[in-house]
XYZ file of C-alpha atoms in Angstrom:
728
model
C 0.000 0.000 0.000
C 1.270 3.441 -0.932
C 0.227 6.692 0.705
C -0.012 9.832 -1.370
C 2.140 12.737 -0.217
C 0.038 15.905 0.097
C 3.097 18.038 -0.563
C 3.436 16.432 -3.966
C 0.085 17.782 -5.155
C 0.222 19.432 -8.578
C 0.570 23.229 -8.677
C -2.793 23.583 -10.427
C -4.565 22.195 -7.401
C -2.831 24.651 -5.120
C -3.587 27.551 -7.419
C -7.271 26.785 -7.471
C -7.720 26.858 -3.708
C -9.062 30.403 -3.785
C -11.632 29.489 -6.408
C -12.731 26.468 -4.416
C -13.094 28.646 -1.328
C -15.241 31.062 -3.299
C -17.433 28.186 -4.469
C -17.878 26.945 -0.933
C -18.745 30.425 0.313
C -21.162 30.927 -2.533
C -23.211 27.818 -2.143
C -22.112 25.777 0.819
C -25.533 25.823 2.400
C -27.311 24.714 -0.765
C -26.115 21.124 -1.073
C -24.786 19.779 2.214
C -22.447 16.863 1.761
C -23.896 13.497 2.692
C -21.963 11.528 5.320
C -20.094 8.538 3.883
C -21.899 5.246 4.318
C -19.624 2.628 5.877
C -20.037 -0.971 6.855
C -19.439 -1.680 10.518
C -18.415 -5.272 9.697
C -15.013 -6.732 8.939
C -14.595 -4.773 5.730
C -14.115 -1.569 7.715
C -11.194 -2.870 9.720
C -7.568 -2.098 8.888
C -5.937 -5.141 7.225
C -2.903 -6.736 8.719
C 0.429 -6.181 6.945
C 0.756 -8.379 3.894
C -2.927 -9.316 3.802
C -5.486 -8.154 1.270
C -9.207 -8.039 1.906
C -11.423 -9.766 -0.618
C -13.475 -7.578 -2.938
C -17.153 -7.221 -2.228
C -19.397 -8.484 -5.013
C -21.012 -5.748 -7.077
C -24.732 -5.276 -7.187
C -26.292 -7.252 -10.012
C -27.119 -5.061 -12.992
C -30.650 -4.716 -14.211
C -31.327 -6.132 -17.635
C -30.875 -3.561 -20.398
C -34.206 -2.155 -21.527
C -34.843 0.306 -24.331
C -35.534 3.865 -23.152
C -38.998 3.866 -24.682
C -39.910 0.941 -22.459
C -39.027 2.909 -19.329
C -40.266 6.389 -20.084
C -41.194 8.663 -22.918
C -38.601 10.801 -24.651
C -37.718 14.274 -23.406
C -39.237 16.107 -26.405
C -42.503 14.262 -25.837
C -42.567 15.134 -22.150
C -41.696 18.751 -22.885
C -44.431 19.055 -25.484
C -46.980 17.531 -23.130
C -45.922 19.859 -20.310
C -46.232 22.926 -22.551
C -49.695 21.823 -23.628
C -50.664 21.349 -19.975
C -49.342 24.831 -19.150
C -51.517 26.447 -21.817
C -54.528 24.402 -20.778
C -54.042 25.530 -17.176
C -53.834 29.195 -18.227
C -56.979 28.873 -20.356
C -58.904 27.036 -17.629
C -57.866 29.534 -14.954
C -59.000 32.418 -17.142
C -62.328 30.727 -17.851
C -62.856 30.247 -14.114
C -61.810 33.874 -13.374
C -58.818 32.572 -11.420
C -55.998 34.183 -13.377
C -54.307 34.970 -10.080
C -53.675 31.221 -9.746
C -51.630 31.389 -12.946
C -49.485 34.166 -11.475
C -49.004 32.155 -8.283
C -47.986 29.101 -10.304
C -45.439 31.171 -12.240
C -43.849 32.412 -9.008
C -43.781 28.958 -7.396
C -42.509 27.364 -10.605
C -39.649 29.847 -10.821
C -38.860 29.273 -7.150
C -38.862 25.500 -7.648
C -36.630 25.696 -10.715
C -33.824 27.905 -9.403
C -31.258 26.559 -6.960
C -30.533 29.605 -4.844
C -30.097 29.227 -1.098
C -31.304 26.440 1.122
C -34.710 27.590 2.424
C -38.095 28.148 0.835
C -37.852 31.907 1.341
C -34.454 31.986 -0.376
C -35.946 30.395 -3.477
C -39.038 32.622 -3.501
C -37.037 35.848 -3.173
C -34.712 34.719 -5.950
C -37.784 33.983 -8.073
C -39.153 37.483 -7.441
C -35.850 39.007 -8.582
C -35.796 36.887 -11.734
C -39.416 37.596 -12.599
C -39.024 41.347 -12.074
C -36.046 41.525 -14.400
C -37.740 39.281 -16.940
C -40.912 41.367 -16.644
C -39.036 44.562 -17.490
C -37.347 42.938 -20.496
C -40.433 40.924 -21.434
C -42.368 44.162 -21.576
C -40.553 44.865 -24.836
C -41.989 41.648 -26.282
C -45.456 42.434 -24.939
C -45.229 45.900 -26.486
C -44.974 44.461 -29.992
C -46.780 41.136 -30.033
C -50.464 41.148 -31.052
C -51.962 39.886 -27.777
C -50.904 42.749 -25.511
C -51.611 42.071 -21.840
C -54.021 39.192 -22.349
C -53.612 37.070 -19.191
C -53.821 33.793 -21.115
C -51.092 34.834 -23.537
C -48.807 36.212 -20.821
C -49.408 33.327 -18.406
C -49.166 30.588 -21.020
C -45.939 32.026 -22.406
C -44.385 32.332 -18.943
C -45.305 28.776 -17.947
C -44.052 27.446 -21.284
C -40.746 29.234 -20.742
C -40.372 27.538 -17.359
C -41.003 24.152 -18.969
C -38.428 24.807 -21.697
C -35.821 25.951 -19.166
C -36.433 22.857 -17.045
C -36.039 20.650 -20.108
C -32.883 22.391 -21.321
C -31.196 22.330 -17.906
C -32.599 18.880 -16.981
C -33.789 20.217 -13.659
C -36.782 19.071 -11.718
C -39.243 21.386 -10.038
C -38.566 21.027 -6.333
C -38.595 23.263 -3.284
C -36.517 22.732 -0.136
C -38.391 21.817 2.992
C -36.150 23.882 5.244
C -37.496 27.044 6.883
C -35.290 29.127 9.184
C -36.639 30.925 12.241
C -35.322 34.239 10.909
C -37.299 33.676 7.710
C -40.486 33.532 9.731
C -39.573 36.809 11.419
C -38.936 38.396 8.009
C -42.338 37.249 6.764
C -44.052 38.634 9.860
C -42.233 41.942 9.397
C -43.384 42.206 5.785
C -46.966 41.352 6.674
C -46.988 43.867 9.522
C -45.595 46.537 7.186
C -48.422 46.017 4.686
C -51.002 46.150 7.486
C -49.554 49.357 8.947
C -49.313 51.032 5.546
C -52.876 50.056 4.615
C -54.427 50.802 8.016
C -55.962 54.251 7.252
C -57.616 52.917 4.080
C -59.084 49.802 5.684
C -62.013 51.838 6.953
C -64.213 54.495 5.406
C -66.039 54.615 2.088
C -64.551 54.583 -1.405
C -63.968 58.334 -1.650
C -62.733 58.789 1.906
C -59.809 56.454 1.184
C -58.474 58.906 -1.386
C -57.635 61.208 1.531
C -54.737 58.839 2.239
C -54.021 56.983 -1.001
C -53.854 60.187 -3.117
C -52.300 62.464 -0.531
C -49.595 63.958 -2.792
C -49.199 64.433 -6.518
C -46.194 62.115 -6.987
C -48.358 59.012 -6.693
C -50.953 60.379 -9.098
C -48.265 61.091 -11.688
C -46.809 57.607 -11.237
C -50.281 56.132 -11.631
C -50.868 58.201 -14.769
C -47.809 56.518 -16.306
C -49.015 53.128 -15.074
C -52.400 53.724 -16.697
C -50.646 54.690 -19.936
C -48.708 51.400 -19.956
C -51.738 49.378 -18.889
C -54.102 50.953 -21.427
C -51.581 50.941 -24.262
C -50.401 47.362 -23.575
C -46.845 48.577 -24.116
C -44.128 50.914 -23.002
C -44.997 54.514 -23.784
C -42.124 54.927 -26.235
C -43.218 51.879 -28.245
C -46.733 53.038 -29.171
C -47.085 56.585 -27.919
C -49.918 57.253 -30.351
C -52.145 54.890 -28.348
C -51.884 56.857 -25.125
C -50.958 60.370 -26.249
C -54.292 61.812 -25.050
C -53.764 60.650 -21.466
C -50.001 61.093 -21.134
C -48.228 63.769 -19.147
C -45.141 65.465 -20.624
C -42.112 63.210 -20.229
C -44.078 59.960 -20.169
C -42.391 58.705 -23.327
C -38.861 59.057 -21.938
C -39.445 58.389 -18.237
C -38.215 54.905 -17.171
C -41.339 52.847 -16.566
C -40.061 49.439 -15.500
C -42.166 49.517 -12.347
C -45.261 50.399 -14.352
C -44.701 47.492 -16.747
C -44.191 44.966 -13.940
C -47.307 46.239 -12.158
C -49.254 46.114 -15.441
C -48.296 42.455 -15.938
C -49.380 41.672 -12.381
C -52.601 43.631 -12.868
C -53.611 41.661 -15.957
C -53.743 38.565 -13.720
C -55.340 40.298 -10.730
C -57.991 42.040 -12.836
C -58.348 39.023 -15.119
C -58.701 41.084 -18.277
C -56.520 42.777 -20.857
C -58.398 46.052 -20.410
C -57.782 47.959 -17.161
C -61.403 48.926 -16.499
C -62.549 52.133 -14.794
C -59.552 54.380 -13.996
C -60.442 55.041 -10.350
C -60.973 51.327 -9.650
C -57.661 50.739 -11.374
C -56.083 53.313 -9.057
C -57.276 51.358 -6.005
C -55.553 48.220 -7.318
C -52.421 50.206 -8.093
C -52.384 51.576 -4.542
C -52.440 48.044 -3.169
C -49.498 47.123 -5.398
C -47.536 49.971 -3.843
C -48.445 48.781 -0.339
C -47.356 45.239 -1.149
C -44.111 46.600 -2.610
C -43.435 48.381 0.673
C -44.081 45.115 2.502
C -41.633 43.395 0.143
C -39.051 46.080 0.886
C -39.314 45.353 4.604
C -39.392 41.576 4.139
C -36.505 41.348 1.673
C -34.274 43.793 3.563
C -34.716 41.751 6.736
C -34.106 38.541 4.766
C -31.011 40.008 3.082
C -29.595 40.967 6.487
C -30.004 37.338 7.525
C -28.167 36.242 4.373
C -25.224 38.473 5.305
C -24.716 36.426 8.476
C -22.687 33.850 6.561
C -22.824 30.676 4.483
C -24.459 28.672 7.249
C -26.808 29.940 9.929
C -26.699 27.048 12.331
C -28.261 26.707 15.728
C -25.422 28.747 17.242
C -26.412 31.811 15.178
C -30.160 31.275 15.376
C -30.826 33.849 18.086
C -28.539 36.618 16.743
C -29.944 36.171 13.233
C -33.493 36.406 14.617
C -32.545 39.513 16.612
C -31.042 41.292 13.594
C -33.864 40.275 11.256
C -36.536 41.467 13.690
C -34.708 44.732 14.391
C -34.251 45.603 10.718
C -37.845 44.668 9.904
C -39.287 46.663 12.812
C -37.209 49.738 11.992
C -38.369 49.746 8.363
C -42.015 48.917 9.064
C -42.560 51.575 11.727
C -39.812 54.118 11.135
C -38.831 56.732 8.604
C -39.210 54.583 5.493
C -42.941 54.256 6.154
C -43.192 57.895 5.049
C -42.370 56.699 1.525
C -45.921 55.331 1.382
C -47.775 58.605 1.822
C -45.106 60.701 0.076
C -45.863 58.650 -3.022
C -42.307 57.515 -3.811
C -43.577 54.375 -5.530
C -40.774 53.938 -8.058
C -38.141 54.441 -5.337
C -39.734 51.705 -3.222
C -39.820 49.372 -6.231
C -36.170 49.974 -7.116
C -35.103 49.713 -3.463
C -36.698 46.260 -3.220
C -34.404 44.955 -5.931
C -31.416 46.923 -4.700
C -31.427 45.076 -1.367
C -32.478 41.779 -2.965
C -29.770 42.181 -5.591
C -27.216 42.896 -2.890
C -28.034 39.531 -1.306
C -28.250 37.368 -4.433
C -25.185 38.973 -6.057
C -22.902 38.909 -3.017
C -24.146 35.494 -1.843
C -24.449 33.880 -5.286
C -25.629 30.377 -6.162
C -23.170 27.704 -7.227
C -24.105 27.838 -10.878
C -22.262 30.701 -12.565
C -24.983 31.135 -15.182
C -27.578 31.534 -12.448
C -25.316 34.067 -10.773
C -25.158 36.099 -13.991
C -28.928 35.826 -14.459
C -29.656 37.012 -10.913
C -27.223 39.907 -11.263
C -28.663 40.994 -14.595
C -32.254 40.768 -13.381
C -31.559 42.833 -10.268
C -29.662 45.451 -12.252
C -32.377 45.811 -14.891
C -35.121 46.099 -12.239
C -33.216 48.851 -10.408
C -32.161 50.729 -13.553
C -35.622 50.833 -15.083
C -37.310 51.328 -11.705
C -35.444 54.402 -10.467
C -32.257 55.357 -12.350
C -30.733 57.343 -9.473
C -30.030 54.047 -7.679
C -27.928 52.763 -10.589
C -24.605 53.697 -8.896
C -25.571 51.666 -5.830
C -26.300 48.435 -7.701
C -23.312 49.021 -10.018
C -20.888 49.154 -7.092
C -22.403 45.914 -5.784
C -21.812 44.246 -9.160
C -18.241 45.506 -9.440
C -17.427 44.382 -5.893
C -18.803 40.910 -6.639
C -16.755 40.661 -9.851
C -13.579 41.556 -7.960
C -14.135 39.201 -5.031
C -15.359 36.240 -7.087
C -12.919 36.696 -9.993
C -11.140 33.404 -9.253
C -14.452 31.591 -9.282
C -15.336 33.012 -12.679
C -11.916 32.248 -14.193
C -10.944 29.020 -12.449
C -10.758 27.028 -15.696
C -8.520 28.121 -18.523
C -10.843 26.701 -21.164
C -13.572 29.083 -20.051
C -11.500 32.234 -19.649
C -12.216 33.496 -23.139
C -15.926 32.825 -22.710
C -16.110 34.665 -19.413
C -14.004 37.477 -20.829
C -16.629 37.939 -23.521
C -19.366 37.780 -20.900
C -17.532 40.398 -18.847
C -17.239 42.711 -21.824
C -20.946 42.225 -22.553
C -21.729 42.917 -18.914
C -19.747 46.146 -18.972
C -21.613 47.120 -22.136
C -24.902 46.483 -20.350
C -23.754 48.613 -17.416
C -23.115 51.451 -19.847
C -26.021 51.041 -22.269
C -28.819 50.248 -19.828
C -28.515 53.503 -17.874
C -28.602 55.395 -21.153
C -31.778 53.581 -22.127
C -33.265 54.043 -18.677
C -32.728 57.781 -18.566
C -33.156 58.563 -22.242
C -34.472 62.068 -22.460
C -33.525 62.717 -18.829
C -30.420 64.386 -17.422
C -29.233 63.022 -14.102
C -27.245 66.188 -13.496
C -30.393 68.237 -13.989
C -32.434 65.856 -11.862
C -30.153 66.402 -8.864
C -31.070 70.091 -9.042
C -34.821 69.367 -9.204
C -36.799 70.625 -6.250
C -39.564 68.712 -4.508
C -41.047 67.815 -1.151
C -39.207 65.141 0.810
C -38.726 64.450 4.495
C -35.043 64.152 5.371
C -33.743 61.137 7.251
C -32.058 62.398 10.455
C -28.283 62.391 10.201
C -27.804 60.541 13.468
C -29.725 57.608 11.951
C -27.563 57.705 8.810
C -24.301 57.778 10.756
C -25.434 55.076 13.187
C -26.423 52.735 10.358
C -23.126 53.354 8.546
C -21.013 52.777 11.658
C -22.911 49.618 12.607
C -22.550 48.228 9.069
C -18.806 48.943 9.117
C -18.431 47.080 12.413
C -20.564 44.208 11.141
C -18.581 43.706 7.933
C -15.042 44.664 9.005
C -14.732 42.707 12.254
C -12.265 39.784 12.204
C -15.025 37.175 12.429
C -16.773 38.443 9.284
C -14.205 39.964 6.955
C -12.743 36.570 6.044
C -16.006 35.777 4.242
C -15.988 36.713 0.532
C -19.453 38.250 0.575
C -18.518 40.450 3.545
C -15.488 41.775 1.664
C -17.643 42.543 -1.360
C -20.356 44.196 0.745
C -17.811 46.349 2.569
C -16.272 47.445 -0.729
C -19.667 48.267 -2.242
C -20.686 50.292 0.819
C -17.378 52.163 0.857
C -17.652 53.062 -2.841
C -21.297 54.108 -2.528
C -20.579 56.125 0.599
C -17.654 57.902 -1.048
C -19.807 58.780 -4.044
C -22.541 60.090 -1.756
C -20.080 62.264 0.167
C -18.709 63.702 -3.080
C -22.262 64.430 -4.215
C -23.035 66.156 -0.923
C -19.997 68.433 -1.271
C -20.796 69.204 -4.900
C -24.410 70.160 -4.274
C -23.492 72.155 -1.176
C -21.816 74.676 -3.494
C -24.015 74.360 -6.588
C -27.593 73.711 -5.447
C -29.916 74.248 -2.517
C -32.301 71.358 -3.293
C -32.003 67.898 -1.763
C -34.969 66.073 -3.284
C -33.077 63.416 -5.234
C -30.001 63.564 -3.018
C -32.052 62.370 -0.054
C -33.413 59.484 -2.113
C -29.881 58.453 -3.054
C -28.755 58.724 0.571
C -31.663 56.570 1.709
C -30.577 53.879 -0.760
C -27.188 53.831 0.964
C -28.894 53.469 4.354
C -30.836 50.453 3.073
C -27.564 48.867 1.959
C -26.147 49.492 5.440
C -29.158 47.775 7.002
C -28.442 44.716 4.861
C -24.836 44.764 6.041
C -25.962 44.611 9.686
C -26.362 40.862 9.238
C -22.626 40.532 9.799
C -23.160 41.409 13.459
C -24.414 37.856 13.984
C -20.845 36.555 13.670
C -19.907 38.468 16.831
C -22.067 36.086 18.853
C -19.629 34.171 21.098
C -19.037 30.520 20.249
C -19.350 28.001 23.112
C -15.930 26.905 24.383
C -16.636 23.228 24.746
C -15.232 20.075 23.325
C -16.344 19.082 19.842
C -18.242 16.117 21.212
C -20.149 18.333 23.634
C -21.205 20.672 20.840
C -23.244 17.890 19.269
C -25.856 18.137 21.969
C -29.439 17.482 21.132
C -31.634 20.419 20.235
C -33.675 22.135 22.900
C -37.270 21.204 23.435
C -39.407 22.863 20.737
C -41.412 25.185 23.062
C -38.183 26.408 24.649
C -36.673 27.172 21.247
C -39.766 29.117 20.218
C -39.742 31.040 23.493
C -36.093 31.986 22.928
C -36.906 33.113 19.389
C -39.864 35.201 20.571
C -37.817 36.869 23.320
C -35.047 37.739 20.850
C -37.562 39.164 18.357
C -39.440 41.253 20.946
C -36.170 42.602 22.348
C -35.108 43.653 18.850
C -38.441 45.388 18.204
C -38.067 47.400 21.414
C -34.431 48.216 20.647
C -35.397 49.470 17.176
C -37.830 51.976 18.704
C -40.815 50.414 16.977
C -43.134 50.708 19.988
C -44.677 54.071 20.874
C -45.066 54.985 24.544
C -46.651 58.427 24.098
C -49.618 59.924 22.238
C -48.998 60.695 18.560
C -47.126 63.957 18.198
C -45.138 65.483 15.333
C -42.602 68.265 15.538
C -43.795 70.295 12.530
C -40.775 72.647 12.284
C -38.432 69.634 12.010
C -41.067 67.386 10.425
C -40.088 64.498 12.707
C -42.042 62.411 15.245
C -41.930 63.557 18.824
C -40.341 61.717 21.724
C -41.577 58.117 22.121
C -43.651 58.517 18.942
C -43.193 56.503 15.754
C -44.002 57.190 12.116
C -46.353 54.211 12.237
C -48.299 55.799 15.085
C -48.639 59.079 13.175
C -49.810 57.327 10.001
C -52.251 54.874 11.562
C -53.870 57.562 13.703
C -55.443 58.906 10.502
C -55.223 62.525 11.663
C -51.665 63.696 10.969
C -51.298 63.070 7.239
C -54.637 63.428 5.474
C -55.847 65.300 2.390
C -59.449 65.648 3.626
C -61.065 66.127 0.234
C -63.037 62.892 -0.050
C -66.362 64.722 0.289
C -65.426 66.998 -2.622
C -64.484 64.024 -4.789
C -67.842 62.403 -4.047
C -69.728 65.568 -5.012
C -67.700 65.975 -8.201
C -68.369 62.374 -9.166
C -72.112 62.925 -8.756
C -71.818 65.922 -11.083
C -70.197 63.727 -13.741
C -66.740 65.294 -13.534
C -65.021 61.876 -13.697
C -67.079 60.297 -16.463
C -68.014 62.860 -19.137
C -64.556 63.179 -20.718
C -64.257 66.974 -20.550
C -60.852 68.589 -19.818
C -61.105 69.834 -16.239
C -59.242 72.111 -13.847
C -60.379 71.935 -10.212
C -60.168 75.009 -7.969
C -62.524 73.976 -5.170
C -60.067 73.859 -2.268
C -58.346 76.534 -0.244
C -55.008 74.729 -0.701
C -53.054 74.520 -3.933
C -51.793 70.959 -3.461
C -55.362 69.660 -3.145
C -56.432 71.563 -6.257
C -53.544 69.914 -8.107
C -54.503 66.451 -6.847
C -58.159 66.836 -7.810
C -57.215 68.180 -11.251
C -54.913 65.195 -11.773
C -57.660 62.794 -10.672
C -60.140 64.381 -13.089
C -57.687 64.056 -15.974
C -56.827 60.479 -15.026
C -60.482 59.453 -14.701
C -61.349 60.929 -18.109
C -58.067 59.771 -19.681
C -57.524 63.215 -21.225
C -54.749 64.476 -18.980
C -52.666 65.680 -21.902
C -55.264 68.304 -22.832
C -54.587 70.273 -19.621
C -50.960 69.225 -19.050
C -49.684 72.690 -19.895
C -51.763 74.343 -17.161
C -52.230 71.707 -14.490
C -49.069 72.489 -12.524
C -50.274 76.077 -12.069
C -53.064 74.803 -9.826
C -50.516 74.451 -7.005
C -50.638 78.256 -6.724
C -54.429 78.404 -6.309
C -54.951 79.420 -2.678
C -57.744 81.207 -0.861
C -60.563 80.450 -3.325
C -63.204 79.471 -0.748
C -65.416 81.586 1.525
C -64.818 84.672 -0.584
C -66.697 87.865 0.395
C -69.471 88.945 -1.976
C -68.742 92.568 -1.129
C -65.513 94.132 -0.135
C -61.872 93.595 -0.986
C -60.390 90.153 -1.638
C -57.082 89.158 -0.114
C -53.969 89.515 -2.314
C -53.650 85.728 -2.379
C -57.214 85.301 -3.665
C -56.685 87.980 -6.306
C -53.520 86.278 -7.552
C -55.351 82.939 -7.755
C -58.159 84.532 -9.764
C -55.613 85.913 -12.236
C -54.143 82.418 -12.643
C -57.575 80.956 -13.413
C -58.260 83.667 -15.977
C -54.918 82.922 -17.631
C -55.723 79.194 -17.710
C -59.051 79.913 -19.406
C -57.547 82.072 -22.140
C -54.305 80.156 -22.772
C -55.433 76.514 -22.744
C -55.410 74.992 -26.229
C -58.824 73.333 -25.862
C -62.005 74.474 -24.074
C -61.695 73.711 -20.391
C -64.074 73.272 -17.474
C -63.343 74.989 -14.158
C -64.798 73.308 -11.054
C -65.230 75.634 -8.077
C -66.863 75.400 -4.658
C -67.554 79.106 -4.037
C -70.520 80.937 -5.564
C -68.765 84.308 -5.562
C -65.822 82.842 -7.467
C -68.193 81.109 -9.895
C -69.926 84.427 -10.643
C -66.584 86.163 -11.231
C -65.445 83.469 -13.664
C -68.781 83.461 -15.507
C -68.475 87.215 -16.041
C -64.962 86.709 -17.380
C -66.148 83.903 -19.691
C -68.901 86.160 -21.056
C -66.251 88.726 -21.956
C -64.217 86.024 -23.778
C -66.778 83.922 -25.676
C -64.136 82.237 -27.849
C -62.784 80.300 -24.888
C -66.000 78.252 -24.558
C -65.209 77.693 -20.893
C -67.667 75.965 -18.547
C -67.863 77.030 -14.913
C -69.215 74.232 -12.707
C -70.195 74.979 -9.125
C -70.006 71.873 -6.926
C -70.471 72.114 -3.205
């Protein structure tokens, strides 16, 4: 018997150790090695010198049978599966259960990919893949003849899954493992949706608009969604279909979120046509709430992924603590304000920024899957909100640097991966240009708008905690921690440079704050590295293999860790709801969730006017309308946008609609006496709108004195053909 000398191993094996380590770090938890099966009999004993053990007889081979006798051929099975997929889509549509088709697509994608080791890992990876494919697939939908028919979209998606399974020879299977931290992440996401939806869970149809249509950003985003949904395509593909209802800039504005929501809506609504615009808006609002819940869920899940390749029983409690803390902070803290501020596209892009950070830095074993996940996350972010492109780009570059040995471990594939790298760089350059075509990022950073600033002490605390989590000796040896630290450092440096630049060139912080908040979300993901600081038990190896605790005790430990994290994150309010209006921040022992769910702090309070206008036919007769029935300009803008959206003729008043923000003091006007300067200025604006609008317009007012003034002005200018409608 000869023993092999380890020192005599070939140099190639030694040179590939880094690549092997990267592979283990990337997918060690996905396919745990099975313990070797040994025989406890005489064949497992060491033979005496000079003796040789007899060979064991091999298992008898089965008689050779033709393949057709065992099973059908792969093309036959694939064809049958595709036919079954189309039959399922047709049957679900006939039964008005198109949502079941969407659910099957998500579960099928989760069962086909091989990311992670738990059910939630697979589902999140499926969401990333489907979002990226939805953005790209929207180009196909824009030009094929079926548009957003749910049968066509669902049947094509299911058929694609079948073809991928056949080409890769993979079976549809889901892991049965479910980590305790995953359950906490799911609870956090569900609680976030409930908190965000709480004010609209009560009240009638029109009263809910006081919360769902609080600011104009959401109404503009919905107008673009309605353009994509009604036109069955991106706006730039068939602008002639939706030109009457489009706001300026719709053709060039990146509408990846709108396309993904439109695909989802064709299954939820069960029809290619969107239906009544205001009913469509209610569905759209729920999509935004679910997206916020996904942001909370996936950020908490991504923080758990940053804990390391394996989250064993030793790291169960710290991973639960971090997951619960991140989820509670997002669900009840500052980021909840994104819901009522109407930053829908930012929420959508942020979902795939944090998800992309996890799936790119903790990649699957298969390199092609890694590239597909990275591309899908990048496309979803770029076409969701382009100002987050630098964040996801730094994540991609950091992953390429850290996992370079893994990508180039075989000489025969170096040329192939070099070509893929060049193509990837081209995508990184071309996609932003496509996403912001017609837009100037430099100009956008100087754009003004309303946004609540995240307190700097929160920003600095999150950054410092992420640095400790990723740079400590227990974590920095992990490849994904190195990549995450590099991505955060590059993004932070870029943000600091941007802050210094705008401090001397601009006074607005609208888009700068959004970019800064993206960095904070990345820091929250990096907090998962804190789990590695949990002390390891100093016992003998044999003592570590103790049996697990009794199930109720384990659940009690998990609950205590989660509740402690929720309290530490400041998610529980101990005082009545109070807001510091000068600073626009919650008061002491008050949370953003408490302010929002109280239903009294952030409210438009124009539901009764919307109901009266609907009874007067303002939302159904198709006439171009400007609303001036409120004492506040922002509410006049919102109601004018709603009227244009409901009639799908927003373009006809697009040149004048932004001027409604200056309409103040147009209620309770005195019949005799002098008007206030503010009321006089608003009257001049209305007169200018009447005379300068390209088509005859209707002015909706709620004051009889104002109505009489405008009617006198219309009589003096008969060519305008204006209609003055008094609605109280």
